[in-house]
Amino acid sequence: MQLIINIADEEEGSALITVLIITVIISVLILGILGTVYVQTSFIQRDINKTKALYTAEEGVFRLLDNVANRKITKIDTTIYTQGNSRVELTLEPFGGIYNIHSKTSYGAKKLNLNVIVGEKATKVFNNALVIGDTTSALNVTGSTTIKGDIVSGKGGIQKSSFKGFPFSGKIEGKSFEIGKDFNFPEFDTRLFEEFIKDMDELLQKRNQPSIKVFSRKKDLFSWTSTGDSVFFDKNLTVEANEKLSIPANRTLLIDGNLIVNGELKVGEFSKIISNDSVLVSGKIEGSDFITYAENLVEIGGNSVAKGQFLSSGRITVKDNTYLQYPSVIYTSSEYFDGNEPEVILISDQAKVDGTLLYPIENSSFTRDLFRVKIEEGAIVKGGVYTLSQTELKGKIQGTLATNQLYFYESPTTYINWLKDVSIDVEARPENYIVPIGFSDTTRYAILNWLVEEL
């Protein structure tokens, strides 16, 4: 540069200085362009490496699913090498009634984690509109009942009956089959759900371990924004009517007491809300692909709009104007009658559930009529209902009802395996219907959602 200045002084007024200045400017521009190209190339290469790592992680997921097909494995922790000799660390664990898979691989000095949740494609039971496991009696339809789809029932098939002087005015569209002869009632393996519930109960007991951060003040709890960790609130937690609070993605919130939502609560993807008592929502809960579990009672009401799994060892109620979006799951394993209402799952008011209702517990002949799934008039289930107990249907099912027995009461008489003024339409179920993992037919997996994290 000093040489250029000296030449400029000696050649003042000549054309040479102009040429030199232009040369310097062009050189600087070229260096700038080359530097930019280098930086862009580095970013592009990094993106290429990240994409390759993502494909490697995906390969690990699909190889793992192929390995566990039809085996109903509940937990796996393993390492594999792909065809390109890349190392993939794989873990599989229950996420409610579906699989939660972590596939970790490296690119450069960084690690990538592909978090995938996986359900099961609907099995053949869900090709029918109605399946009744009770072999002792025929199905009686009366009033304005309409059924669109095949029906599997006990001996005697389908009887179109008048009721208190009023003839049957509905419509049946579909074939009739006999349970035990043409079709067996499907089994459901509860191990995945029960393993998850066991893990959550144990986590509640391990609240003092270093990996769990304990809070006593609501303000501190909701200002803690890091993702992927477990936090414990040591008393009842209430979201007041004027509050709008959020739970980050991939968080486990453990509550020693009740969760009461009178305001609004937004839940991040892959998060879990675990209560050792009850979850009571009268305001609004929203979010997707999260789990809510309470030991005694889950009650989702108000104007809630959510896509998730709602689990309990006790009762579950969905009410008011709640809309649980597809593919939501409601599951209870209640086995003890508490002397209150017999409904272990209740869908009431104008509530709508797009997904699957599950009560796969076989009660004794002495207590079976104390445990019931009930869908009230005005309520809709779009997907499927599966129970080894009774179902009381007054609303609509846009999909499949698979139940051991139907229950209907009009004073002063109880009617078993009767349907009155209801609607079941298997053709209205969600397209490519996905269910929790555990049905006895051949398993075909379906990915529901994924989350990519750089570690």
CSV table of C-alpha atoms in Angstrom, one decimal, residues 144-372:
chain,number,residue,atom,x,y,z
A,144,SER,CA,-84.3,-43.4,14.8
A,145,THR,CA,-81.1,-45.4,15.2
A,146,THR,CA,-78.9,-45.4,12.1
A,147,ILE,CA,-75.8,-47.6,11.6
A,148,LYS,CA,-73.7,-47.3,8.5
A,149,GLY,CA,-71.2,-50.2,8.3
A,150,ASP,CA,-70.9,-53.8,9.2
A,151,ILE,CA,-72.1,-55.1,12.5
A,152,VAL,CA,-70.8,-58.0,14.6
A,153,SER,CA,-73.1,-59.1,17.4
A,154,GLY,CA,-74.3,-62.1,19.4
A,155,LYS,CA,-76.7,-64.9,18.5
A,156,GLY,CA,-79.9,-63.7,16.9
A,157,GLY,CA,-78.2,-61.0,14.8
A,158,ILE,CA,-80.0,-57.7,14.5
A,159,GLN,CA,-83.6,-57.2,15.6
A,160,LYS,CA,-85.5,-54.0,14.5
A,161,SER,CA,-87.8,-53.4,17.5
A,162,SER,CA,-90.6,-51.1,18.3
A,163,PHE,CA,-90.3,-49.2,21.6
A,164,LYS,CA,-93.3,-48.3,23.8
A,165,GLY,CA,-95.6,-48.5,20.8
A,166,PHE,CA,-93.3,-46.6,18.4
A,167,PRO,CA,-91.9,-48.6,15.4
A,168,PHE,CA,-88.3,-48.5,14.3
A,169,SER,CA,-87.7,-45.6,12.0
A,170,GLY,CA,-84.0,-45.7,11.5
A,171,LYS,CA,-81.7,-47.4,8.9
A,172,ILE,CA,-79.1,-50.1,8.9
A,173,GLU,CA,-76.6,-50.2,6.1
A,174,GLY,CA,-74.1,-53.0,6.3
A,175,LYS,CA,-73.6,-56.8,6.7
A,176,SER,CA,-74.3,-58.7,9.9
A,177,PHE,CA,-71.8,-61.1,11.4
A,178,GLU,CA,-71.8,-63.3,14.5
A,179,ILE,CA,-69.2,-62.8,17.2
A,180,GLY,CA,-67.2,-65.9,18.0
A,181,LYS,CA,-68.2,-67.5,14.7
A,182,ASP,CA,-67.4,-65.0,12.0
A,183,PHE,CA,-65.3,-62.6,14.0
A,184,ASN,CA,-63.4,-62.7,17.3
A,185,PHE,CA,-63.5,-59.7,19.7
A,186,PRO,CA,-60.0,-58.1,19.5
A,187,GLU,CA,-57.6,-58.1,22.4
A,188,PHE,CA,-55.6,-55.0,23.5
A,189,ASP,CA,-52.3,-55.3,25.2
A,190,THR,CA,-52.1,-52.6,27.9
A,191,ARG,CA,-48.4,-52.9,28.7
A,192,LEU,CA,-47.3,-49.8,26.9
A,193,PHE,CA,-49.8,-47.6,28.8
A,194,GLU,CA,-49.2,-49.3,32.1
A,195,GLU,CA,-45.4,-49.1,31.7
A,196,PHE,CA,-45.7,-45.3,31.1
A,197,ILE,CA,-48.1,-44.8,34.1
A,198,LYS,CA,-45.7,-46.8,36.3
A,199,ASP,CA,-42.7,-44.7,35.1
A,200,MET,CA,-44.6,-41.5,35.9
A,201,ASP,CA,-45.7,-42.7,39.4
A,202,GLU,CA,-42.1,-43.6,40.1
A,203,LEU,CA,-41.0,-40.1,38.9
A,204,LEU,CA,-43.4,-38.5,41.3
A,205,GLN,CA,-41.7,-40.4,44.1
A,206,LYS,CA,-38.2,-39.4,43.0
A,207,ARG,CA,-38.9,-35.7,43.3
A,208,ASN,CA,-35.7,-35.0,45.3
A,209,GLN,CA,-33.2,-36.3,42.7
A,210,PRO,CA,-30.8,-33.8,41.3
A,211,SER,CA,-32.2,-33.9,37.8
A,212,ILE,CA,-35.6,-32.6,39.0
A,213,LYS,CA,-35.9,-28.9,39.8
A,214,VAL,CA,-38.4,-28.2,42.6
A,215,PHE,CA,-40.6,-25.1,42.8
A,216,SER,CA,-42.9,-23.7,45.5
A,217,ARG,CA,-44.0,-20.5,43.7
A,218,LYS,CA,-46.0,-20.5,40.5
A,219,LYS,CA,-44.2,-17.4,39.3
A,220,ASP,CA,-40.8,-19.2,39.5
A,221,LEU,CA,-42.2,-22.3,37.8
A,222,PHE,CA,-43.5,-20.5,34.7
A,223,SER,CA,-40.5,-18.3,34.3
A,224,TRP,CA,-38.3,-21.3,34.0
A,225,THR,CA,-38.2,-21.6,30.3
A,226,SER,CA,-35.6,-24.3,29.5
A,227,THR,CA,-36.9,-27.3,27.6
A,228,GLY,CA,-36.4,-31.0,27.9
A,229,ASP,CA,-36.2,-31.1,31.8
A,230,SER,CA,-38.4,-32.3,34.6
A,231,VAL,CA,-39.8,-29.9,37.2
A,232,PHE,CA,-41.8,-30.5,40.3
A,233,PHE,CA,-44.4,-28.2,41.9
A,234,ASP,CA,-44.9,-29.2,45.6
A,235,LYS,CA,-48.6,-28.3,46.0
A,236,ASN,CA,-51.8,-27.6,44.1
A,237,LEU,CA,-51.3,-25.6,41.0
A,238,THR,CA,-54.0,-23.2,39.8
A,239,VAL,CA,-54.1,-21.2,36.6
A,240,GLU,CA,-56.4,-18.3,37.5
A,241,ALA,CA,-59.3,-17.1,35.3
A,242,ASN,CA,-57.3,-14.0,34.2
A,243,GLU,CA,-54.0,-15.9,33.5
A,244,LYS,CA,-52.5,-17.1,30.3
A,245,LEU,CA,-49.6,-19.4,31.0
A,246,SER,CA,-47.4,-21.7,28.9
A,247,ILE,CA,-45.4,-25.0,29.5
A,248,PRO,CA,-42.4,-25.3,27.1
A,249,ALA,CA,-41.9,-28.1,24.7
A,250,ASN,CA,-40.5,-31.4,25.9
A,251,ARG,CA,-41.0,-30.7,29.6
A,252,THR,CA,-42.3,-33.0,32.3
A,253,LEU,CA,-44.3,-31.1,34.9
A,254,LEU,CA,-44.9,-33.1,38.1
A,255,ILE,CA,-47.5,-31.8,40.6
A,256,ASP,CA,-48.0,-32.9,44.2
A,257,GLY,CA,-51.7,-32.2,44.2
A,258,ASN,CA,-54.3,-31.0,41.7
A,259,LEU,CA,-53.9,-29.0,38.5
A,260,ILE,CA,-56.8,-26.5,38.3
A,261,VAL,CA,-57.1,-24.5,35.1
A,262,ASN,CA,-59.6,-21.7,35.3
A,263,GLY,CA,-57.7,-19.5,32.8
A,264,GLU,CA,-55.6,-20.6,29.8
A,265,LEU,CA,-52.8,-23.0,29.7
A,266,LYS,CA,-50.7,-23.7,26.5
A,267,VAL,CA,-48.7,-26.9,26.5
A,268,GLY,CA,-45.7,-27.5,24.3
A,269,GLU,CA,-45.1,-30.5,22.1
A,270,PHE,CA,-43.9,-33.7,23.7
A,271,SER,CA,-44.5,-32.4,27.2
A,272,LYS,CA,-46.1,-34.3,30.1
A,273,ILE,CA,-48.3,-33.1,32.9
A,274,ILE,CA,-48.4,-35.6,35.8
A,275,SER,CA,-50.6,-35.1,38.9
A,276,ASN,CA,-50.8,-37.5,41.8
A,277,ASP,CA,-54.4,-36.4,42.3
A,278,SER,CA,-56.6,-34.6,39.7
A,279,VAL,CA,-56.5,-32.4,36.6
A,280,LEU,CA,-59.5,-30.1,36.4
A,281,VAL,CA,-59.9,-27.7,33.4
A,282,SER,CA,-62.9,-25.3,33.3
A,283,GLY,CA,-61.1,-22.6,31.3
A,284,LYS,CA,-58.9,-23.7,28.3
A,285,ILE,CA,-56.0,-26.0,27.7
A,286,GLU,CA,-54.4,-26.1,24.3
A,287,GLY,CA,-51.4,-27.7,22.6
A,288,SER,CA,-50.5,-30.7,20.5
A,289,ASP,CA,-48.8,-34.1,21.1
A,290,PHE,CA,-48.6,-33.8,24.9
A,291,ILE,CA,-49.8,-36.1,27.7
A,292,THR,CA,-52.0,-35.3,30.7
A,293,TYR,CA,-52.1,-38.0,33.5
A,294,ALA,CA,-53.8,-37.8,36.8
A,295,GLU,CA,-54.1,-40.7,39.3
A,296,ASN,CA,-57.7,-40.0,40.4
A,297,LEU,CA,-59.6,-37.8,37.8
A,298,VAL,CA,-59.0,-36.0,34.6
A,299,GLU,CA,-61.8,-33.5,33.7
A,300,ILE,CA,-61.3,-31.4,30.5
A,301,GLY,CA,-63.9,-28.7,29.9
A,302,GLY,CA,-64.5,-25.1,29.0
A,303,ASN,CA,-63.4,-24.1,25.5
A,304,SER,CA,-60.3,-26.4,25.4
A,305,VAL,CA,-58.8,-27.3,22.0
A,306,ALA,CA,-56.0,-29.8,22.2
A,307,LYS,CA,-54.4,-32.8,20.5
A,308,GLY,CA,-53.0,-35.2,23.1
A,309,GLN,CA,-53.4,-38.2,25.3
A,310,PHE,CA,-55.5,-38.0,28.5
A,311,LEU,CA,-54.8,-40.8,30.9
A,312,SER,CA,-55.9,-41.8,34.4
A,313,SER,CA,-56.1,-44.6,36.8
A,314,GLY,CA,-59.5,-43.2,37.8
A,315,ARG,CA,-62.2,-41.4,35.8
A,316,ILE,CA,-62.0,-39.2,32.7
A,317,THR,CA,-64.6,-36.6,31.7
A,318,VAL,CA,-64.6,-34.4,28.5
A,319,LYS,CA,-67.4,-31.8,28.6
A,320,ASP,CA,-68.7,-28.4,27.7
A,321,ASN,CA,-67.4,-27.2,24.3
A,322,THR,CA,-64.1,-29.1,24.4
A,323,TYR,CA,-62.6,-30.3,21.1
A,324,LEU,CA,-59.9,-32.9,21.3
A,325,GLN,CA,-58.3,-33.0,17.9
A,326,TYR,CA,-57.3,-36.1,16.0
A,327,PRO,CA,-55.5,-38.3,17.0
A,328,SER,CA,-56.3,-37.7,20.6
A,329,VAL,CA,-56.5,-40.6,23.1
A,330,ILE,CA,-58.5,-41.1,26.2
A,331,TYR,CA,-57.4,-44.1,28.4
A,332,THR,CA,-58.3,-45.3,31.9
A,333,SER,CA,-57.4,-48.4,33.7
A,334,SER,CA,-59.9,-47.9,36.6
A,335,GLU,CA,-60.7,-51.2,38.4
A,336,TYR,CA,-62.3,-50.0,41.7
A,337,PHE,CA,-65.8,-48.6,42.0
A,338,ASP,CA,-65.7,-45.5,44.2
A,339,GLY,CA,-69.5,-45.5,44.9
A,340,ASN,CA,-70.1,-42.5,42.7
A,341,GLU,CA,-71.0,-42.5,39.0
A,342,PRO,CA,-70.4,-45.7,37.0
A,343,GLU,CA,-68.9,-43.9,34.0
A,344,VAL,CA,-65.1,-44.3,33.8
A,345,ILE,CA,-65.1,-42.3,30.6
A,346,LEU,CA,-67.8,-39.7,30.0
A,347,ILE,CA,-68.1,-37.5,26.9
A,348,SER,CA,-70.9,-34.9,27.6
A,349,ASP,CA,-72.5,-31.7,26.5
A,350,GLN,CA,-71.2,-30.5,23.1
A,351,ALA,CA,-67.8,-32.0,23.5
A,352,LYS,CA,-66.1,-33.7,20.5
A,353,VAL,CA,-63.2,-36.2,20.6
A,354,ASP,CA,-61.4,-37.0,17.3
A,355,GLY,CA,-59.4,-40.1,18.2
A,356,THR,CA,-59.7,-43.2,20.4
A,357,LEU,CA,-61.5,-43.9,23.7
A,358,LEU,CA,-60.0,-46.9,25.5
A,359,TYR,CA,-61.1,-48.8,28.6
A,360,PRO,CA,-59.5,-52.2,28.0
A,361,ILE,CA,-60.1,-53.6,31.5
A,362,GLU,CA,-62.1,-56.8,31.8
A,363,ASN,CA,-64.1,-56.6,35.0
A,364,SER,CA,-65.7,-59.6,36.8
A,365,SER,CA,-69.3,-60.5,36.0
A,366,PHE,CA,-70.3,-59.0,39.4
A,367,THR,CA,-68.8,-55.6,38.7
A,368,ARG,CA,-69.0,-55.2,35.0
A,369,ASP,CA,-72.1,-53.1,35.1
A,370,LEU,CA,-70.4,-50.7,37.4
A,371,PHE,CA,-67.9,-49.6,34.8
A,372,ARG,CA,-69.2,-47.9,31.7
